[in-house]
Amino acid sequence: MATTKENMVRVPQQVLRAFAETAFQRTGVPEDDARRAANTLIEADLRGIDSHGISRLDRFYLQGLQSGRINTRADWKVAQETATTARIDADRGLGLMVGTHAMEIAIEKAKEYGCGFVTVGNSRHFGASGVYATQPLEHDMIGISMTNTGPIVLPAGGRESRLGTNPIAVAVPVSSGAPFIFDAATSVVSAGKFETYHRQGKRAPEGWAVNDDLEPVTDPARGVTARKILPLGSDLEHSSYKGYGLAMVVDILCGILSGMGPGLSLGGQPGAFQSAHFFGAWRVDAFWDAKQFKEMMTDYLETMRQTPPAPGVDRVMSPGDIEAENKADRLKNGVPLYPDVVENLKDIAQRMEIELKI
Amino acid sequence: MATTKENMVRVPQQVLRAFAETAFQRTGVPEDDARRAANTLIEADLRGIDSHGISRLDRFYLQGLQSGRINTRADWKVAQETATTARIDADRGLGLMVGTHAMEIAIEKAKEYGCGFVTVGNSRHFGASGVYATQPLEHDMIGISMTNTGPIVLPAGGRESRLGTNPIAVAVPVSSGAPFIFDAATSVVSAGKFETYHRQGKRAPEGWAVNDDLEPVTDPARGVTARKILPLGSDLEHSSYKGYGLAMVVDILCGILSGMGPGLSLGGQPGAFQSAHFFGAWRVDAFWDAKQFKEMMTDYLETMRQTPPAPGVDRVMSPGDIEAENKADRLKNGVPLYPDVVENLKDIAQRMEIELKI
């Protein structure tokens, strides 16, 4: 049965934030780390990236922390650095937490030298890429973040998965309105998209994933378990080598430049997803006047929004618009949760003896 | 009639290089600039990017230089800079030439500070992105280059073109074998791809370009003139918002960060393509040991090549493999030219009184 909006529950973000923070702490994660990790999750929920928010708290993170596959008291450190670069060893800690530190280091370097870049190895699943990319915005900087993941995506023309969904996120400041936030897997769709289609009772279109015989997988419940998602472009005739190449760029900047190794070498199951990340920040006024830049950005995004839509399309959006609208709505009206997510949170609450008012 | 390989002529690259260099000089371009511009063109030919090489010498460059739409004696200068960044005003000069200077500046900054990034505004068409991205390789650096172009690509869900084909190129050094070179338009195909299909007498597949009624354009001769190429992903169901967002990232880093303006504001016709570019270099050993990095890269690319191919696919390639094979072949056997390109070169030779032995 498809889950409809009618049976969703709206929960204030503060409630979810406090709950996640406490849950992380109960596993042994220090207070500041727990706060950072909870913030990364709830920010994803606020922006409407439901697949990367509180719904994964238990399966992706708490279970890993409790089993020891994620290090609760990770002693992450800068293993190497220059004026503008750093490589971090995350000590198997929560990517959700180390990621925010890494971007802060990139921002500090950018303040002093114009730009900063940080790779992170030996890390664990870091949630939604876009959350990190927006950290530099308040400093009038452009942010970029990426992560590699375990191999569930086919190389263009191949029949065995050797790449992750490897997302790229880029955020750019504006003078007013929603900032530019691009956040996308380099595969044709992310794993979370199959989940969304499954919840909505929709079939997955051809060109998203294939089975071992390379036939289309249209049952969204099997899209991820088949572990053969197609690169962006879907087939060779529509330039799937581009999605393939972009996924490799991400793998190289995250996995290889951090010394950890590419996604192919990563173990991966919920609660223990190994991964490596890449973060960067460019200070706008290291190139051009920041005020003029942001005004031009605002005009630019507005021009895109004004594009006449194709028949059947409501409106053309600029990347980041949906996120901004969701955030305004959810800050005011709460984060909508599916019944199974509510059940899961109640289960965590009982198991860990945390108060939860939903 | 389709052009077949049988009626192509092989010409030594030295002949083409000297010819292009002399032709540029005859229009008034100084010797060093002419050498750089010719090198960018011939490098594209050597790598097999025929659409961006000597075939465009006349239409894209000489005609622009002779009419004054491209400045023959451009006094390009660094308008702003920090330790790691620079913004160049190209003074309407040949992008083919200014681009190589800009990347050299990025490399020098990376040598000292770990990385370097340079935007270039007020420039003209710069040829093949990938040529610049490979400049940092010999310094054990990762290179990135991008350019915006005039609006011939639709925003996802839109019916009016507001973006260029906006390519991204990334090159990464290896310890042996072909280096990683990713070089791709963020539209589903580049303008040059339609040209190639037209020469080969093939129909363009649906999902590449549409006409004013948003119906597929399958006549490759009309793919570019219709000026409605689709973003990578082709349609909303296959995530065309990703190609759209990536094209915007390129437009922002090139057009807006250089202060010139996005592709939408650019005039564009052969011989006067305005554009803005972005170049960057990261020193590998600013993050991790360069020797280990390059060895891991070589293994990584080899692993991709070893992926079992899908039925009907000869082999899985790593980005850069075709370029390396073409270069080895063409350095030895000459650059293959289509009859119409040979005719065009002979015409230039006669018009400009340059000796040409083909």
XYZ file of C-alpha atoms in Angstrom, chain A residues 303-304 307 316-317, chain B residues 153-163 229-231 240 244 248:
22
model
C 16.207 34.583 -14.842
C 16.232 30.796 -14.661
C 12.042 30.453 -18.079
C 11.142 26.080 -13.770
C 13.061 26.113 -10.529
C 20.666 24.521 -23.839
C 17.278 24.318 -22.088
C 16.907 24.517 -18.308
C 15.297 21.292 -17.012
C 11.553 21.607 -17.561
C 11.890 24.812 -19.568
C 11.140 25.727 -23.186
C 13.654 28.532 -23.801
C 17.420 28.081 -23.873
C 19.258 29.952 -21.115
C 22.466 27.938 -20.748
C 19.898 21.008 -26.738
C 18.778 19.117 -23.622
C 20.753 19.081 -20.365
C 17.868 16.411 -16.338
C 20.950 21.775 -15.680
C 24.766 26.549 -13.823
